[in-house]
Short mmCIF file of C-alpha atoms in Angstrom, two decimals:
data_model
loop_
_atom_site.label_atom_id
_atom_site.label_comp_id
_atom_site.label_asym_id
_atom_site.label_seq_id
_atom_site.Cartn_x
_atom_site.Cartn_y
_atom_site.Cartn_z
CA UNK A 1 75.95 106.02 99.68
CA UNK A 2 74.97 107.04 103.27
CA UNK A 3 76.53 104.14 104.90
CA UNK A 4 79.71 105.29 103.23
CA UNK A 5 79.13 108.77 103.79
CA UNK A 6 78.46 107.95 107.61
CA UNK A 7 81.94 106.32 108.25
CA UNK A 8 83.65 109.04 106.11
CA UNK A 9 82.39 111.47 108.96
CA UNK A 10 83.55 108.97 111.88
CA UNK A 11 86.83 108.36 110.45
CA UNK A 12 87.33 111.96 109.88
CA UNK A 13 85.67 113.41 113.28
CA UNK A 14 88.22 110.81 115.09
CA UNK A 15 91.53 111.59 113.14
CA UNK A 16 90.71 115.02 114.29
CA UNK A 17 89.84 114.88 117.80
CA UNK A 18 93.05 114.21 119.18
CA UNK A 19 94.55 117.55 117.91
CA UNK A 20 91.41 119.19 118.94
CA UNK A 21 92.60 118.25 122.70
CA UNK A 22 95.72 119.96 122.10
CA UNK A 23 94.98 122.88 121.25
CA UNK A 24 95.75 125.96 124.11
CA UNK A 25 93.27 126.86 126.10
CA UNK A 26 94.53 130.48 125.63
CA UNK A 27 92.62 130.44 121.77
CA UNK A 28 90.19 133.32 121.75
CA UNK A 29 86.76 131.79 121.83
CA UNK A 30 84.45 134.30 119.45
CA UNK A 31 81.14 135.10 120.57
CA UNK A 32 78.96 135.25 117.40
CA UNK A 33 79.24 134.10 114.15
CA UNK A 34 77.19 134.50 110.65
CA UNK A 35 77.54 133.16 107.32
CA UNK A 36 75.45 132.48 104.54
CA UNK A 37 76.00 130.10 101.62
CA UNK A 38 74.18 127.77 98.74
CA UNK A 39 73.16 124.35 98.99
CA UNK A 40 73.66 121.32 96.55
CA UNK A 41 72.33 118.18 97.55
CA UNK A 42 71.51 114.73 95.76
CA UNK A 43 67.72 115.77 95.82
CA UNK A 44 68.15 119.11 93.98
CA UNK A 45 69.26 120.23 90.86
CA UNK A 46 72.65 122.14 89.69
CA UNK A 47 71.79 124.12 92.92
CA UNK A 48 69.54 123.42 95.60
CA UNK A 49 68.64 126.76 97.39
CA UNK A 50 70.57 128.54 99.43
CA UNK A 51 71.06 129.08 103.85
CA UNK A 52 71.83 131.43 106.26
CA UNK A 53 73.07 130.92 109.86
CA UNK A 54 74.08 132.62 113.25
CA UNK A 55 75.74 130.59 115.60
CA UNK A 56 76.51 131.87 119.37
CA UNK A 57 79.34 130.74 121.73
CA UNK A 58 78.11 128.01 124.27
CA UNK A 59 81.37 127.15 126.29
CA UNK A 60 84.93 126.16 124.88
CA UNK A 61 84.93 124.58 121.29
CA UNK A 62 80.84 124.79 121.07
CA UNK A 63 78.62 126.80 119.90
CA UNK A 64 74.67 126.46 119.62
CA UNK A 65 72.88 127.92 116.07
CA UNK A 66 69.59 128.58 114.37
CA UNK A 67 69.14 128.63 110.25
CA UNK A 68 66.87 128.60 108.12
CA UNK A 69 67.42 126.97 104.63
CA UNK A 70 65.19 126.91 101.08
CA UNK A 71 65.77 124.16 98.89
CA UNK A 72 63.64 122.81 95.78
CA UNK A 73 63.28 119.19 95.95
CA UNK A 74 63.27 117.28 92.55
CA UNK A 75 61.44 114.34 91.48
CA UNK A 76 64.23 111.64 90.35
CA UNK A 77 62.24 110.83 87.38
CA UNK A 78 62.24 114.19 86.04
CA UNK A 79 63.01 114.44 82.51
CA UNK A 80 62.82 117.71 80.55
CA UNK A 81 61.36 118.09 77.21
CA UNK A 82 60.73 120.75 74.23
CA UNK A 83 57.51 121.40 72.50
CA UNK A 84 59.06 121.17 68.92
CA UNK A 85 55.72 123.88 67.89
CA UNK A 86 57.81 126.90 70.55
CA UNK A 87 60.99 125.29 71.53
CA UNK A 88 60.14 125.48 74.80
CA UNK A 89 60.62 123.22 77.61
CA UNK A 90 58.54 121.15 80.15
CA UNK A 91 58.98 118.31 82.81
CA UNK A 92 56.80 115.46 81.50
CA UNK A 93 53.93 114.31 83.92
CA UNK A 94 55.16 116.60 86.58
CA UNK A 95 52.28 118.03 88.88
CA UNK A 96 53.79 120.62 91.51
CA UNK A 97 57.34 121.70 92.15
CA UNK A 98 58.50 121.15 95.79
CA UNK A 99 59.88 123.90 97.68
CA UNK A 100 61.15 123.08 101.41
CA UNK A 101 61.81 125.92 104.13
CA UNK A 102 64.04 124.43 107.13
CA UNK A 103 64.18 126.34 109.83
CA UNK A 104 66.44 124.47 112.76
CA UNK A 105 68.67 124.12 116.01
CA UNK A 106 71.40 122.81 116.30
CA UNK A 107 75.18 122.37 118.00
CA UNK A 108 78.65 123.16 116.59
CA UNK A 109 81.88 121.09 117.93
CA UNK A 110 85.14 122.63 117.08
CA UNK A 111 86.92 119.56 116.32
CA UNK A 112 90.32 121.58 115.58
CA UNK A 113 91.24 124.69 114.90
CA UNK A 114 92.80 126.88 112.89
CA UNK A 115 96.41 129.13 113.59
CA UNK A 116 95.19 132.76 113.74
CA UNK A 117 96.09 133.32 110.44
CA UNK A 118 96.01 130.02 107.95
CA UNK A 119 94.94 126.93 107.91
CA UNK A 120 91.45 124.78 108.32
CA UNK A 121 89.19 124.68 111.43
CA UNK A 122 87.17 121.98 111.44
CA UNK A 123 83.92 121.67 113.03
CA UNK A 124 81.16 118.82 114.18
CA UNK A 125 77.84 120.00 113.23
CA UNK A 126 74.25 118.57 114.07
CA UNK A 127 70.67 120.38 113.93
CA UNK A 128 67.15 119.30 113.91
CA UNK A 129 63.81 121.11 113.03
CA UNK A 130 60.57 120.83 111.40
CA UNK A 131 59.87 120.59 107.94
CA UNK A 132 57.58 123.15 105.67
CA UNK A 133 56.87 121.40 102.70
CA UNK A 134 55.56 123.85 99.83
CA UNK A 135 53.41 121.89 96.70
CA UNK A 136 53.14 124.26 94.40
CA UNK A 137 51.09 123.38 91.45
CA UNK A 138 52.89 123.49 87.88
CA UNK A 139 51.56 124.79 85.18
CA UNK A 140 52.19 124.30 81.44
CA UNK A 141 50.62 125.79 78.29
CA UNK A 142 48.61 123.40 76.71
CA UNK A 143 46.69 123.42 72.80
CA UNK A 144 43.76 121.79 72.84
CA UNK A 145 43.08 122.74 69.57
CA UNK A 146 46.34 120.41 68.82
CA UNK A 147 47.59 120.46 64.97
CA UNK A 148 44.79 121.88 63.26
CA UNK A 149 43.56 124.98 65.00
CA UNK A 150 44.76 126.87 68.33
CA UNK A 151 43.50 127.02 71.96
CA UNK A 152 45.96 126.99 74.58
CA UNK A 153 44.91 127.10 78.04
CA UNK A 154 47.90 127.56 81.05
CA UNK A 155 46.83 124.74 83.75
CA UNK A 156 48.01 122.98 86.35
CA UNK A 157 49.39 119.42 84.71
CA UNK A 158 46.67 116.81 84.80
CA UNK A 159 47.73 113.57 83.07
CA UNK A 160 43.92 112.83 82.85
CA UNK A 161 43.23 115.97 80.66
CA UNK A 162 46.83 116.76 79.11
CA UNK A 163 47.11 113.37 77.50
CA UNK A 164 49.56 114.74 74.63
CA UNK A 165 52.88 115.48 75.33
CA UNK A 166 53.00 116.52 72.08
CA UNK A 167 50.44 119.02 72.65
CA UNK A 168 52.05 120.77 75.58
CA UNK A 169 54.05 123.89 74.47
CA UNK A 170 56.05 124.38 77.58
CA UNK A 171 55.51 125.25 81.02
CA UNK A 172 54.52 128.71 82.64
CA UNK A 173 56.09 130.57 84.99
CA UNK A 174 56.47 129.81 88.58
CA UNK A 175 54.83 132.03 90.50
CA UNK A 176 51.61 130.56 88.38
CA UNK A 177 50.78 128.32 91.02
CA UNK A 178 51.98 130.42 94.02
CA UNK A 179 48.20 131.12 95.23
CA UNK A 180 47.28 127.77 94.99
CA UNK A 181 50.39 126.29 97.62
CA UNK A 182 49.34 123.92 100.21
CA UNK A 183 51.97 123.21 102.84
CA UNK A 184 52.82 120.41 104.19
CA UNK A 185 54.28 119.95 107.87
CA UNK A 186 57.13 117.82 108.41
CA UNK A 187 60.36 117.25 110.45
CA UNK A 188 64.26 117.00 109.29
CA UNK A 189 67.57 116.09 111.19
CA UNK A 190 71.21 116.40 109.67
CA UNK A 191 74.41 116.16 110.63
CA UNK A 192 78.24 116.34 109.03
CA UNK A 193 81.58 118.24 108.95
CA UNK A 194 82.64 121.78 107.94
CA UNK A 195 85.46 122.72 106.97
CA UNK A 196 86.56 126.92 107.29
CA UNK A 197 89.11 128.75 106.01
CA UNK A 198 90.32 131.94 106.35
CA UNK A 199 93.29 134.22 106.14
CA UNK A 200 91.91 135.94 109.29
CA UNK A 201 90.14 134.59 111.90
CA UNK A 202 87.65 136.87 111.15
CA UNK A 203 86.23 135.54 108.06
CA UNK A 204 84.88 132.32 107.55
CA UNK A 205 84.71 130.96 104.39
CA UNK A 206 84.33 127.58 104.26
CA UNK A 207 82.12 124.23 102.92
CA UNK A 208 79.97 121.59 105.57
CA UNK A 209 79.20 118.15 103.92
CA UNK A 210 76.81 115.72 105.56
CA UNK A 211 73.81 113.59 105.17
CA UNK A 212 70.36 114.80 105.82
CA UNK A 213 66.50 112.37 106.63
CA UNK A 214 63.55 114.40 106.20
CA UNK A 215 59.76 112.54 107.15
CA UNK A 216 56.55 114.18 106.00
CA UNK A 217 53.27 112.33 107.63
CA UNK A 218 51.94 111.54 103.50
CA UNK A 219 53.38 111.63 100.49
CA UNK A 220 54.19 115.02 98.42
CA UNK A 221 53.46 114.16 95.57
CA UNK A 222 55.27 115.92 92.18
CA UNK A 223 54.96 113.07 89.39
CA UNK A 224 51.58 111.87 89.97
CA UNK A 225 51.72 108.93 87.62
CA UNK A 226 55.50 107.89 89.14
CA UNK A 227 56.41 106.78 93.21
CA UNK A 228 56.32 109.55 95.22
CA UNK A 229 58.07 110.17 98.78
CA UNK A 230 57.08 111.19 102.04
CA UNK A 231 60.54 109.97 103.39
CA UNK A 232 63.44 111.75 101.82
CA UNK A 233 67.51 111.23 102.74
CA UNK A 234 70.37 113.41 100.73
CA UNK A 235 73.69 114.24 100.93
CA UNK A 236 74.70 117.20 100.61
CA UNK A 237 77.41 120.18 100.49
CA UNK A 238 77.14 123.45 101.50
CA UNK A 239 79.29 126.75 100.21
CA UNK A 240 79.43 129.57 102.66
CA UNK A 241 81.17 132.68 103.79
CA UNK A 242 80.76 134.92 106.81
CA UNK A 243 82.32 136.67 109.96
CA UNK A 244 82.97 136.47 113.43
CA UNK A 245 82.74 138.92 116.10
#
């Protein structure tokens, strides 16, 4: 899928360049720009986490930016499950939750853009920055009393102690584990296209779609008893809206 993904970009940043050239050098060049969005990627769930950026005119058509971004990274072997004693749900076998805070710099190429008031402008985007990896331990109810009598005790999942699926009763809140996070230092680069629209040039409004390698120096592990990563890649697509000034 990245090698596909990667000559969709090419092919696209090249049938726009040419009318990038063309436009008049007479286009007002804005100075600052923020927007803010949410984040889907192929290593979340229905929605990653979410982004916010500020970008600052370098010289015609570029601009450099810093952003920070929080996703939760999913295990691919998650599978969700319901205690039939509550009704509740749980992820079988999974051992922390993986929350990642990207902070990074990176350039914006204005590729083409936009008449003052319709429209796309299309943009060139690239960043790199390190990587905060956040294991935070999950924590399920489980009755160790099972059938016959009750004890349930909220604890971290530990497939050598909760050996019963069918005697977990669902999982606990997340902020359980928060005390208990150990971060893990790593490093990301991305790059892709956006694409903004706009009634005014103003506004931005817009989605950025791209491909993204992150590298931790172990693994972070969230399934214990499955392959874990310490090497991640995703595609992804961004939703955002802002302003210019």
């Amino acid at each position: 899928m990245a090698k596909y993904l990667a000559l969709v970009l090419l092919a696209l940043a090249l049938g726009f360049a040419l009318p990038a050239t063309a436009q008049s050098s007479e286009e007002e060049d804005f100075q600052h720009e923020l927007n803010y969005g949410i984040n889907f990627n192929s290593n979340g769930g229905l929605i990653g986490g979410g982004f916010i950026r500020s970008s600052f005119y370098m010289h015609e058509r570029m601009y450099q930016f810093g952003a920070i971004e929080i996703v939760e990274v999913k295990h691919p072997k998650e599978n969700r499950l319901y205690s039939a004693e509550t009704g509740d749900f749980f992820i079988a076998g999974k051992q922390n939750y993986l929350f990642v805070v990207r902070p990074h710099y990176g350039r914006q190429l204005v590729l083409f853009r936009k008449a003052p008031e319709s429209g796309v402008q299309v943009n060139a985007i690239g960043a790199v920055g390190p990587s905060l990896g956040l294991l935070v331990p999950y924590y399920v109810r489980y009755n160790y009393g099972g059938t016959a009598a009750q004890d349930v005790r909220t604890e971290q999942y530990d497939p050598e102690r909760h050996r019963s699926l069918e005697n977990i009763q669902g999982n606990a809140n997340v902020f359980e584990g928060f005390g208990q996070t150990s971060v893990n230092v790593g490093a990301h680069v991305k790059g892709g296209l956006s694409f903004e629209y706009g009634r005014y040039r103003e506004s931005i409004a817009g989605i950025e779609v791209g491909f993204m390698l992150e590298a931790y120096p172990k693994e972070l592990v969230i399934i214990p008893q499955a392959s874990n990563e310490q090497l991640f890649t995703s595609v992804y697509l961004n939703l955002y809206y802002g302003r210019r000034k």
